[in-house]
């Protein structure tokens, strides 16, 4: 019978000293945080991946390394860094066709729950944005202030569509949501607002 590490919840075999596994013994000796899971060197890629995911909430949150830009999870397979939500999608649904991106329907970049992921083209993924540009004066996606009125405008690919000009921001926002609801069917946030 294998004797396990004395650290609560650790299922690694006891090492040579003080009843700890080798990883917890080293962490204890160096005064490091004991709580992170211990990496199993013989674990499969799937075991390593899912050990880095918190499934407690609606979204399954990636708890390990993140990209420097974007905030997406990073997972290493075969000496190659991959984006965690793409790995989750591939394992659940198969290969990602060339020209497609994996989109979060929950708008949470650290989520890796396969049910919250879908395939879209780059153009469709751009339509499913969460909100206005960071430099927007209106704070409303697709609504701009010019010549003493609010202008509602949307782009699909290289084509710009003028939706209308409005005296107040609320009317411009309502018009943009209705327009995207009709012309950008993958824009989930707008579809939820229009419903």
mmCIF file with all atom_site columns, C-alpha atoms in Angstrom:
data_model
loop_
_atom_site.group_PDB
_atom_site.id
_atom_site.type_symbol
_atom_site.label_atom_id
_atom_site.label_alt_id
_atom_site.label_comp_id
_atom_site.label_asym_id
_atom_site.label_entity_id
_atom_site.label_seq_id
_atom_site.pdbx_PDB_ins_code
_atom_site.Cartn_x
_atom_site.Cartn_y
_atom_site.Cartn_z
_atom_site.occupancy
_atom_site.B_iso_or_equiv
_atom_site.pdbx_formal_charge
_atom_site.auth_seq_id
_atom_site.auth_comp_id
_atom_site.auth_asym_id
_atom_site.auth_atom_id
_atom_site.pdbx_PDB_model_num
ATOM 1   C CA . UNK A 1 1   ? 0.000   0.000  0.000   1.00 0.00 ? 1   UNK A CA 1
ATOM 2   C CA . UNK A 1 2   ? 1.358   3.402  -1.029  1.00 0.00 ? 2   UNK A CA 1
ATOM 3   C CA . UNK A 1 3   ? 1.636   5.989  1.725   1.00 0.00 ? 3   UNK A CA 1
ATOM 4   C CA . UNK A 1 4   ? 0.515   9.404  0.511   1.00 0.00 ? 4   UNK A CA 1
ATOM 5   C CA . UNK A 1 5   ? 1.917   12.848 1.248   1.00 0.00 ? 5   UNK A CA 1
ATOM 6   C CA . UNK A 1 6   ? 0.734   14.307 4.557   1.00 0.00 ? 6   UNK A CA 1
ATOM 7   C CA . UNK A 1 7   ? -0.295  17.612 2.918   1.00 0.00 ? 7   UNK A CA 1
ATOM 8   C CA . UNK A 1 8   ? -4.149  17.692 2.908   1.00 0.00 ? 8   UNK A CA 1
ATOM 9   C CA . UNK A 1 9   ? -5.556  16.750 -0.488  1.00 0.00 ? 9   UNK A CA 1
ATOM 10  C CA . UNK A 1 10  ? -2.236  15.722 -2.045  1.00 0.00 ? 10  UNK A CA 1
ATOM 11  C CA . UNK A 1 11  ? -2.401  12.322 -3.730  1.00 0.00 ? 11  UNK A CA 1
ATOM 12  C CA . UNK A 1 12  ? 1.325   12.031 -4.466  1.00 0.00 ? 12  UNK A CA 1
ATOM 13  C CA . UNK A 1 13  ? 3.301   9.246  -2.772  1.00 0.00 ? 13  UNK A CA 1
ATOM 14  C CA . UNK A 1 14  ? 5.251   10.143 0.354   1.00 0.00 ? 14  UNK A CA 1
ATOM 15  C CA . UNK A 1 15  ? 8.885   11.011 -0.308  1.00 0.00 ? 15  UNK A CA 1
ATOM 16  C CA . UNK A 1 16  ? 11.901  10.263 1.821   1.00 0.00 ? 16  UNK A CA 1
ATOM 17  C CA . UNK A 1 17  ? 11.517  12.930 4.503   1.00 0.00 ? 17  UNK A CA 1
ATOM 18  C CA . UNK A 1 18  ? 8.968   14.036 7.097   1.00 0.00 ? 18  UNK A CA 1
ATOM 19  C CA . UNK A 1 19  ? 5.944   12.430 5.398   1.00 0.00 ? 19  UNK A CA 1
ATOM 20  C CA . UNK A 1 20  ? 5.776   14.968 2.540   1.00 0.00 ? 20  UNK A CA 1
ATOM 21  C CA . UNK A 1 21  ? 5.938   14.184 -1.168  1.00 0.00 ? 21  UNK A CA 1
ATOM 22  C CA . UNK A 1 22  ? 9.113   15.538 -2.760  1.00 0.00 ? 22  UNK A CA 1
ATOM 23  C CA . UNK A 1 23  ? 7.357   18.665 -4.103  1.00 0.00 ? 23  UNK A CA 1
ATOM 24  C CA . UNK A 1 24  ? 5.731   19.601 -0.772  1.00 0.00 ? 24  UNK A CA 1
ATOM 25  C CA . UNK A 1 25  ? 8.952   18.864 1.117   1.00 0.00 ? 25  UNK A CA 1
ATOM 26  C CA . UNK A 1 26  ? 10.834  21.296 -1.160  1.00 0.00 ? 26  UNK A CA 1
ATOM 27  C CA . UNK A 1 27  ? 8.106   23.955 -0.915  1.00 0.00 ? 27  UNK A CA 1
ATOM 28  C CA . UNK A 1 28  ? 8.061   23.649 2.885   1.00 0.00 ? 28  UNK A CA 1
ATOM 29  C CA . UNK A 1 29  ? 11.867  23.845 3.154   1.00 0.00 ? 29  UNK A CA 1
ATOM 30  C CA . UNK A 1 30  ? 12.018  26.958 0.957   1.00 0.00 ? 30  UNK A CA 1
ATOM 31  C CA . UNK A 1 31  ? 9.011   28.652 2.592   1.00 0.00 ? 31  UNK A CA 1
ATOM 32  C CA . UNK A 1 32  ? 6.916   28.584 -0.591  1.00 0.00 ? 32  UNK A CA 1
ATOM 33  C CA . UNK A 1 33  ? 3.142   28.413 -0.963  1.00 0.00 ? 33  UNK A CA 1
ATOM 34  C CA . UNK A 1 34  ? 2.027   24.841 -0.330  1.00 0.00 ? 34  UNK A CA 1
ATOM 35  C CA . UNK A 1 35  ? -1.462  25.183 -1.903  1.00 0.00 ? 35  UNK A CA 1
ATOM 36  C CA . UNK A 1 36  ? -0.832  24.980 -5.698  1.00 0.00 ? 36  UNK A CA 1
ATOM 37  C CA . UNK A 1 37  ? -1.378  21.504 -7.129  1.00 0.00 ? 37  UNK A CA 1
ATOM 38  C CA . UNK A 1 38  ? 1.682   19.329 -7.514  1.00 0.00 ? 38  UNK A CA 1
ATOM 39  C CA . UNK A 1 39  ? 2.588   18.519 -11.100 1.00 0.00 ? 39  UNK A CA 1
ATOM 40  C CA . UNK A 1 40  ? 2.513   14.826 -11.854 1.00 0.00 ? 40  UNK A CA 1
ATOM 41  C CA . UNK A 1 41  ? 5.389   14.062 -14.198 1.00 0.00 ? 41  UNK A CA 1
ATOM 42  C CA . UNK A 1 42  ? 3.657   11.031 -15.700 1.00 0.00 ? 42  UNK A CA 1
ATOM 43  C CA . UNK A 1 43  ? 0.292   12.789 -16.144 1.00 0.00 ? 43  UNK A CA 1
ATOM 44  C CA . UNK A 1 44  ? -1.365  12.958 -19.562 1.00 0.00 ? 44  UNK A CA 1
ATOM 45  C CA . UNK A 1 45  ? -1.838  16.294 -21.312 1.00 0.00 ? 45  UNK A CA 1
ATOM 46  C CA . UNK A 1 46  ? -5.534  16.186 -20.420 1.00 0.00 ? 46  UNK A CA 1
ATOM 47  C CA . UNK A 1 47  ? -4.796  15.547 -16.717 1.00 0.00 ? 47  UNK A CA 1
ATOM 48  C CA . UNK A 1 48  ? -2.299  18.416 -16.625 1.00 0.00 ? 48  UNK A CA 1
ATOM 49  C CA . UNK A 1 49  ? -4.705  20.731 -18.485 1.00 0.00 ? 49  UNK A CA 1
ATOM 50  C CA . UNK A 1 50  ? -7.800  20.106 -16.348 1.00 0.00 ? 50  UNK A CA 1
ATOM 51  C CA . UNK A 1 51  ? -5.775  20.349 -13.111 1.00 0.00 ? 51  UNK A CA 1
ATOM 52  C CA . UNK A 1 52  ? -5.264  24.036 -14.032 1.00 0.00 ? 52  UNK A CA 1
ATOM 53  C CA . UNK A 1 53  ? -9.004  24.749 -14.399 1.00 0.00 ? 53  UNK A CA 1
ATOM 54  C CA . UNK A 1 54  ? -11.417 25.955 -11.718 1.00 0.00 ? 54  UNK A CA 1
ATOM 55  C CA . UNK A 1 55  ? -14.841 24.487 -12.561 1.00 0.00 ? 55  UNK A CA 1
ATOM 56  C CA . UNK A 1 56  ? -16.631 25.986 -9.549  1.00 0.00 ? 56  UNK A CA 1
ATOM 57  C CA . UNK A 1 57  ? -18.668 28.614 -11.445 1.00 0.00 ? 57  UNK A CA 1
ATOM 58  C CA . UNK A 1 58  ? -20.637 28.884 -14.665 1.00 0.00 ? 58  UNK A CA 1
ATOM 59  C CA . UNK A 1 59  ? -17.397 29.525 -16.571 1.00 0.00 ? 59  UNK A CA 1
ATOM 60  C CA . UNK A 1 60  ? -14.459 27.147 -16.196 1.00 0.00 ? 60  UNK A CA 1
ATOM 61  C CA . UNK A 1 61  ? -11.579 29.462 -15.360 1.00 0.00 ? 61  UNK A CA 1
ATOM 62  C CA . UNK A 1 62  ? -7.989  28.866 -16.463 1.00 0.00 ? 62  UNK A CA 1
ATOM 63  C CA . UNK A 1 63  ? -5.838  29.342 -13.339 1.00 0.00 ? 63  UNK A CA 1
ATOM 64  C CA . UNK A 1 64  ? -2.340  28.905 -14.808 1.00 0.00 ? 64  UNK A CA 1
ATOM 65  C CA . UNK A 1 65  ? -0.196  31.048 -17.124 1.00 0.00 ? 65  UNK A CA 1
ATOM 66  C CA . UNK A 1 66  ? -1.756  33.808 -19.212 1.00 0.00 ? 66  UNK A CA 1
ATOM 67  C CA . UNK A 1 67  ? -0.532  35.504 -22.380 1.00 0.00 ? 67  UNK A CA 1
ATOM 68  C CA . UNK A 1 68  ? 1.214   38.826 -21.847 1.00 0.00 ? 68  UNK A CA 1
ATOM 69  C CA . UNK A 1 69  ? -1.375  40.460 -24.110 1.00 0.00 ? 69  UNK A CA 1
ATOM 70  C CA . UNK A 1 70  ? -5.009  39.481 -24.321 1.00 0.00 ? 70  UNK A CA 1
ATOM 71  C CA . UNK A 1 71  ? -5.378  37.580 -21.055 1.00 0.00 ? 71  UNK A CA 1
ATOM 72  C CA . UNK A 1 72  ? -5.918  34.186 -22.700 1.00 0.00 ? 72  UNK A CA 1
ATOM 73  C CA . UNK A 1 73  ? -4.635  31.048 -20.966 1.00 0.00 ? 73  UNK A CA 1
ATOM 74  C CA . UNK A 1 74  ? -1.462  29.362 -22.228 1.00 0.00 ? 74  UNK A CA 1
ATOM 75  C CA . UNK A 1 75  ? -0.826  25.602 -22.127 1.00 0.00 ? 75  UNK A CA 1
ATOM 76  C CA . UNK A 1 76  ? 2.290   23.775 -23.296 1.00 0.00 ? 76  UNK A CA 1
ATOM 77  C CA . UNK A 1 77  ? 1.939   20.593 -25.375 1.00 0.00 ? 77  UNK A CA 1
ATOM 78  C CA . UNK A 1 78  ? 4.865   18.889 -27.120 1.00 0.00 ? 78  UNK A CA 1
ATOM 79  C CA . UNK A 1 79  ? 7.223   21.817 -26.364 1.00 0.00 ? 79  UNK A CA 1
ATOM 80  C CA . UNK A 1 80  ? 4.798   24.270 -27.979 1.00 0.00 ? 80  UNK A CA 1
ATOM 81  C CA . UNK A 1 81  ? 2.707   26.941 -26.248 1.00 0.00 ? 81  UNK A CA 1
ATOM 82  C CA . UNK A 1 82  ? -0.949  26.840 -27.249 1.00 0.00 ? 82  UNK A CA 1
ATOM 83  C CA . UNK A 1 83  ? -3.906  29.019 -26.277 1.00 0.00 ? 83  UNK A CA 1
ATOM 84  C CA . UNK A 1 84  ? -5.862  27.141 -23.593 1.00 0.00 ? 84  UNK A CA 1
ATOM 85  C CA . UNK A 1 85  ? -9.396  27.767 -24.881 1.00 0.00 ? 85  UNK A CA 1
ATOM 86  C CA . UNK A 1 86  ? -8.374  26.526 -28.346 1.00 0.00 ? 86  UNK A CA 1
ATOM 87  C CA . UNK A 1 87  ? -6.992  23.314 -26.777 1.00 0.00 ? 87  UNK A CA 1
ATOM 88  C CA . UNK A 1 88  ? -10.250 22.807 -24.875 1.00 0.00 ? 88  UNK A CA 1
ATOM 89  C CA . UNK A 1 89  ? -12.286 23.356 -28.042 1.00 0.00 ? 89  UNK A CA 1
ATOM 90  C CA . UNK A 1 90  ? -10.175 20.902 -30.077 1.00 0.00 ? 90  UNK A CA 1
ATOM 91  C CA . UNK A 1 91  ? -10.440 18.168 -27.455 1.00 0.00 ? 91  UNK A CA 1
ATOM 92  C CA . UNK A 1 92  ? -14.215 18.576 -27.262 1.00 0.00 ? 92  UNK A CA 1
ATOM 93  C CA . UNK A 1 93  ? -15.115 19.241 -30.905 1.00 0.00 ? 93  UNK A CA 1
ATOM 94  C CA . UNK A 1 94  ? -12.163 18.259 -33.102 1.00 0.00 ? 94  UNK A CA 1
ATOM 95  C CA . UNK A 1 95  ? -9.716  20.240 -35.219 1.00 0.00 ? 95  UNK A CA 1
ATOM 96  C CA . UNK A 1 96  ? -10.186 23.946 -35.894 1.00 0.00 ? 96  UNK A CA 1
ATOM 97  C CA . UNK A 1 97  ? -10.538 24.523 -39.650 1.00 0.00 ? 97  UNK A CA 1
ATOM 98  C CA . UNK A 1 98  ? -8.131  26.961 -41.280 1.00 0.00 ? 98  UNK A CA 1
ATOM 99  C CA . UNK A 1 99  ? -9.515  30.499 -41.279 1.00 0.00 ? 99  UNK A CA 1
ATOM 100 C CA . UNK A 1 100 ? -11.616 30.041 -38.122 1.00 0.00 ? 100 UNK A CA 1
ATOM 101 C CA . UNK A 1 101 ? -11.195 31.398 -34.610 1.00 0.00 ? 101 UNK A CA 1
ATOM 102 C CA . UNK A 1 102 ? -12.552 30.120 -31.299 1.00 0.00 ? 102 UNK A CA 1
ATOM 103 C CA . UNK A 1 103 ? -14.930 32.668 -29.764 1.00 0.00 ? 103 UNK A CA 1
ATOM 104 C CA . UNK A 1 104 ? -16.095 32.915 -26.143 1.00 0.00 ? 104 UNK A CA 1
ATOM 105 C CA . UNK A 1 105 ? -19.892 33.158 -25.987 1.00 0.00 ? 105 UNK A CA 1
ATOM 106 C CA . UNK A 1 106 ? -19.499 34.174 -22.323 1.00 0.00 ? 106 UNK A CA 1
ATOM 107 C CA . UNK A 1 107 ? -17.059 37.034 -23.130 1.00 0.00 ? 107 UNK A CA 1
ATOM 108 C CA . UNK A 1 108 ? -14.678 35.671 -20.455 1.00 0.00 ? 108 UNK A CA 1
ATOM 109 C CA . UNK A 1 109 ? -11.193 35.258 -21.984 1.00 0.00 ? 109 UNK A CA 1
ATOM 110 C CA . UNK A 1 110 ? -10.004 32.947 -19.209 1.00 0.00 ? 110 UNK A CA 1
ATOM 111 C CA . UNK A 1 111 ? -12.933 30.521 -19.679 1.00 0.00 ? 111 UNK A CA 1
ATOM 112 C CA . UNK A 1 112 ? -12.106 27.118 -21.200 1.00 0.00 ? 112 UNK A CA 1
ATOM 113 C CA . UNK A 1 113 ? -15.531 25.465 -20.867 1.00 0.00 ? 113 UNK A CA 1
ATOM 114 C CA . UNK A 1 114 ? -16.223 23.778 -24.235 1.00 0.00 ? 114 UNK A CA 1
ATOM 115 C CA . UNK A 1 115 ? -19.932 24.728 -24.089 1.00 0.00 ? 115 UNK A CA 1
ATOM 116 C CA . UNK A 1 116 ? -18.917 28.422 -23.992 1.00 0.00 ? 116 UNK A CA 1
ATOM 117 C CA . UNK A 1 117 ? -16.765 28.184 -27.130 1.00 0.00 ? 117 UNK A CA 1
ATOM 118 C CA . UNK A 1 118 ? -17.753 28.325 -30.800 1.00 0.00 ? 118 UNK A CA 1
ATOM 119 C CA . UNK A 1 119 ? -16.086 28.660 -34.197 1.00 0.00 ? 119 UNK A CA 1
ATOM 120 C CA . UNK A 1 120 ? -16.333 31.939 -36.112 1.00 0.00 ? 120 UNK A CA 1
ATOM 121 C CA . UNK A 1 121 ? -14.480 33.542 -38.983 1.00 0.00 ? 121 UNK A CA 1
ATOM 122 C CA . UNK A 1 122 ? -12.279 36.524 -38.116 1.00 0.00 ? 122 UNK A CA 1
ATOM 123 C CA . UNK A 1 123 ? -14.936 38.902 -39.467 1.00 0.00 ? 123 UNK A CA 1
ATOM 124 C CA . UNK A 1 124 ? -17.714 37.237 -37.434 1.00 0.00 ? 124 UNK A CA 1
ATOM 125 C CA . UNK A 1 125 ? -15.555 37.257 -34.306 1.00 0.00 ? 125 UNK A CA 1
ATOM 126 C CA . UNK A 1 126 ? -15.074 41.014 -34.761 1.00 0.00 ? 126 UNK A CA 1
ATOM 127 C CA . UNK A 1 127 ? -18.844 41.466 -34.881 1.00 0.00 ? 127 UNK A CA 1
ATOM 128 C CA . UNK A 1 128 ? -19.217 39.759 -31.496 1.00 0.00 ? 128 UNK A CA 1
ATOM 129 C CA . UNK A 1 129 ? -17.300 42.421 -29.591 1.00 0.00 ? 129 UNK A CA 1
ATOM 130 C CA . UNK A 1 130 ? -18.166 43.129 -25.995 1.00 0.00 ? 130 UNK A CA 1
ATOM 131 C CA . UNK A 1 131 ? -18.390 46.907 -26.204 1.00 0.00 ? 131 UNK A CA 1
ATOM 132 C CA . UNK A 1 132 ? -17.150 50.237 -27.483 1.00 0.00 ? 132 UNK A CA 1
ATOM 133 C CA . UNK A 1 133 ? -13.571 51.048 -28.425 1.00 0.00 ? 133 UNK A CA 1
ATOM 134 C CA . UNK A 1 134 ? -11.394 52.115 -25.515 1.00 0.00 ? 134 UNK A CA 1
ATOM 135 C CA . UNK A 1 135 ? -11.199 55.688 -26.861 1.00 0.00 ? 135 UNK A CA 1
ATOM 136 C CA . UNK A 1 136 ? -14.956 56.050 -27.435 1.00 0.00 ? 136 UNK A CA 1
ATOM 137 C CA . UNK A 1 137 ? -16.447 59.310 -26.152 1.00 0.00 ? 137 UNK A CA 1
ATOM 138 C CA . UNK A 1 138 ? -19.949 57.848 -26.092 1.00 0.00 ? 138 UNK A CA 1
ATOM 139 C CA . UNK A 1 139 ? -19.113 54.553 -24.378 1.00 0.00 ? 139 UNK A CA 1
ATOM 140 C CA . UNK A 1 140 ? -21.527 52.902 -26.824 1.00 0.00 ? 140 UNK A CA 1
ATOM 141 C CA . UNK A 1 141 ? -20.300 50.594 -29.558 1.00 0.00 ? 141 UNK A CA 1
ATOM 142 C CA . UNK A 1 142 ? -20.772 52.162 -32.988 1.00 0.00 ? 142 UNK A CA 1
ATOM 143 C CA . UNK A 1 143 ? -21.980 55.570 -31.740 1.00 0.00 ? 143 UNK A CA 1
ATOM 144 C CA . UNK A 1 144 ? -19.893 58.728 -32.286 1.00 0.00 ? 144 UNK A CA 1
ATOM 145 C CA . UNK A 1 145 ? -20.343 62.431 -31.507 1.00 0.00 ? 145 UNK A CA 1
ATOM 146 C CA . UNK A 1 146 ? -19.934 64.738 -34.503 1.00 0.00 ? 146 UNK A CA 1
ATOM 147 C CA . UNK A 1 147 ? -21.418 68.067 -35.595 1.00 0.00 ? 147 UNK A CA 1
ATOM 148 C CA . UNK A 1 148 ? -23.631 68.349 -32.504 1.00 0.00 ? 148 UNK A CA 1
ATOM 149 C CA . UNK A 1 149 ? -25.333 64.992 -32.918 1.00 0.00 ? 149 UNK A CA 1
ATOM 150 C CA . UNK A 1 150 ? -24.807 61.302 -32.253 1.00 0.00 ? 150 UNK A CA 1
ATOM 151 C CA . UNK A 1 151 ? -23.937 59.269 -35.346 1.00 0.00 ? 151 UNK A CA 1
ATOM 152 C CA . UNK A 1 152 ? -24.632 55.531 -35.400 1.00 0.00 ? 152 UNK A CA 1
ATOM 153 C CA . UNK A 1 153 ? -22.312 53.683 -37.784 1.00 0.00 ? 153 UNK A CA 1
ATOM 154 C CA . UNK A 1 154 ? -21.235 50.067 -38.272 1.00 0.00 ? 154 UNK A CA 1
ATOM 155 C CA . UNK A 1 155 ? -18.620 48.295 -40.374 1.00 0.00 ? 155 UNK A CA 1
ATOM 156 C CA . UNK A 1 156 ? -18.885 44.846 -41.895 1.00 0.00 ? 156 UNK A CA 1
ATOM 157 C CA . UNK A 1 157 ? -15.604 44.027 -43.538 1.00 0.00 ? 157 UNK A CA 1
ATOM 158 C CA . UNK A 1 158 ? -14.528 47.009 -45.662 1.00 0.00 ? 158 UNK A CA 1
ATOM 159 C CA . UNK A 1 159 ? -18.066 48.441 -45.928 1.00 0.00 ? 159 UNK A CA 1
ATOM 160 C CA . UNK A 1 160 ? -19.258 51.164 -43.526 1.00 0.00 ? 160 UNK A CA 1
ATOM 161 C CA . UNK A 1 161 ? -23.009 51.457 -42.954 1.00 0.00 ? 161 UNK A CA 1
ATOM 162 C CA . UNK A 1 162 ? -24.490 54.689 -41.622 1.00 0.00 ? 162 UNK A CA 1
ATOM 163 C CA . UNK A 1 163 ? -27.428 53.724 -39.408 1.00 0.00 ? 163 UNK A CA 1
ATOM 164 C CA . UNK A 1 164 ? -28.565 57.250 -38.595 1.00 0.00 ? 164 UNK A CA 1
ATOM 165 C CA . UNK A 1 165 ? -28.051 60.557 -36.798 1.00 0.00 ? 165 UNK A CA 1
ATOM 166 C CA . UNK A 1 166 ? -29.690 61.194 -33.443 1.00 0.00 ? 166 UNK A CA 1
ATOM 167 C CA . UNK A 1 167 ? -30.208 63.995 -30.952 1.00 0.00 ? 167 UNK A CA 1
ATOM 168 C CA . UNK A 1 168 ? -29.710 61.764 -27.914 1.00 0.00 ? 168 UNK A CA 1
ATOM 169 C CA . UNK A 1 169 ? -27.383 58.897 -27.087 1.00 0.00 ? 169 UNK A CA 1
ATOM 170 C CA . UNK A 1 170 ? -30.117 56.479 -25.965 1.00 0.00 ? 170 UNK A CA 1
ATOM 171 C CA . UNK A 1 171 ? -31.844 56.580 -29.369 1.00 0.00 ? 171 UNK A CA 1
ATOM 172 C CA . UNK A 1 172 ? -28.525 56.088 -31.174 1.00 0.00 ? 172 UNK A CA 1
ATOM 173 C CA . UNK A 1 173 ? -27.661 53.101 -28.982 1.00 0.00 ? 173 UNK A CA 1
ATOM 174 C CA . UNK A 1 174 ? -31.091 51.544 -29.508 1.00 0.00 ? 174 UNK A CA 1
ATOM 175 C CA . UNK A 1 175 ? -30.773 51.956 -33.287 1.00 0.00 ? 175 UNK A CA 1
ATOM 176 C CA . UNK A 1 176 ? -27.295 50.362 -33.301 1.00 0.00 ? 176 UNK A CA 1
ATOM 177 C CA . UNK A 1 177 ? -28.465 47.368 -31.275 1.00 0.00 ? 177 UNK A CA 1
ATOM 178 C CA . UNK A 1 178 ? -31.422 46.823 -33.595 1.00 0.00 ? 178 UNK A CA 1
ATOM 179 C CA . UNK A 1 179 ? -29.198 47.187 -36.682 1.00 0.00 ? 179 UNK A CA 1
ATOM 180 C CA . UNK A 1 180 ? -26.594 44.714 -35.403 1.00 0.00 ? 180 UNK A CA 1
ATOM 181 C CA . UNK A 1 181 ? -29.381 42.342 -34.356 1.00 0.00 ? 181 UNK A CA 1
ATOM 182 C CA . UNK A 1 182 ? -30.518 42.219 -37.975 1.00 0.00 ? 182 UNK A CA 1
ATOM 183 C CA . UNK A 1 183 ? -27.187 42.447 -39.832 1.00 0.00 ? 183 UNK A CA 1
ATOM 184 C CA . UNK A 1 184 ? -24.729 40.806 -37.413 1.00 0.00 ? 184 UNK A CA 1
ATOM 185 C CA . UNK A 1 185 ? -26.405 37.592 -36.237 1.00 0.00 ? 185 UNK A CA 1
ATOM 186 C CA . UNK A 1 186 ? -23.330 36.339 -34.345 1.00 0.00 ? 186 UNK A CA 1
ATOM 187 C CA . UNK A 1 187 ? -23.286 39.414 -32.063 1.00 0.00 ? 187 UNK A CA 1
ATOM 188 C CA . UNK A 1 188 ? -24.604 37.662 -28.947 1.00 0.00 ? 188 UNK A CA 1
ATOM 189 C CA . UNK A 1 189 ? -24.544 40.628 -26.592 1.00 0.00 ? 189 UNK A CA 1
ATOM 190 C CA . UNK A 1 190 ? -26.722 42.642 -28.990 1.00 0.00 ? 190 UNK A CA 1
ATOM 191 C CA . UNK A 1 191 ? -29.083 39.722 -29.537 1.00 0.00 ? 191 UNK A CA 1
ATOM 192 C CA . UNK A 1 192 ? -29.556 39.483 -25.750 1.00 0.00 ? 192 UNK A CA 1
ATOM 193 C CA . UNK A 1 193 ? -30.226 43.242 -25.476 1.00 0.00 ? 193 UNK A CA 1
ATOM 194 C CA . UNK A 1 194 ? -32.701 43.278 -28.373 1.00 0.00 ? 194 UNK A CA 1
ATOM 195 C CA . UNK A 1 195 ? -34.657 40.289 -27.046 1.00 0.00 ? 195 UNK A CA 1
#
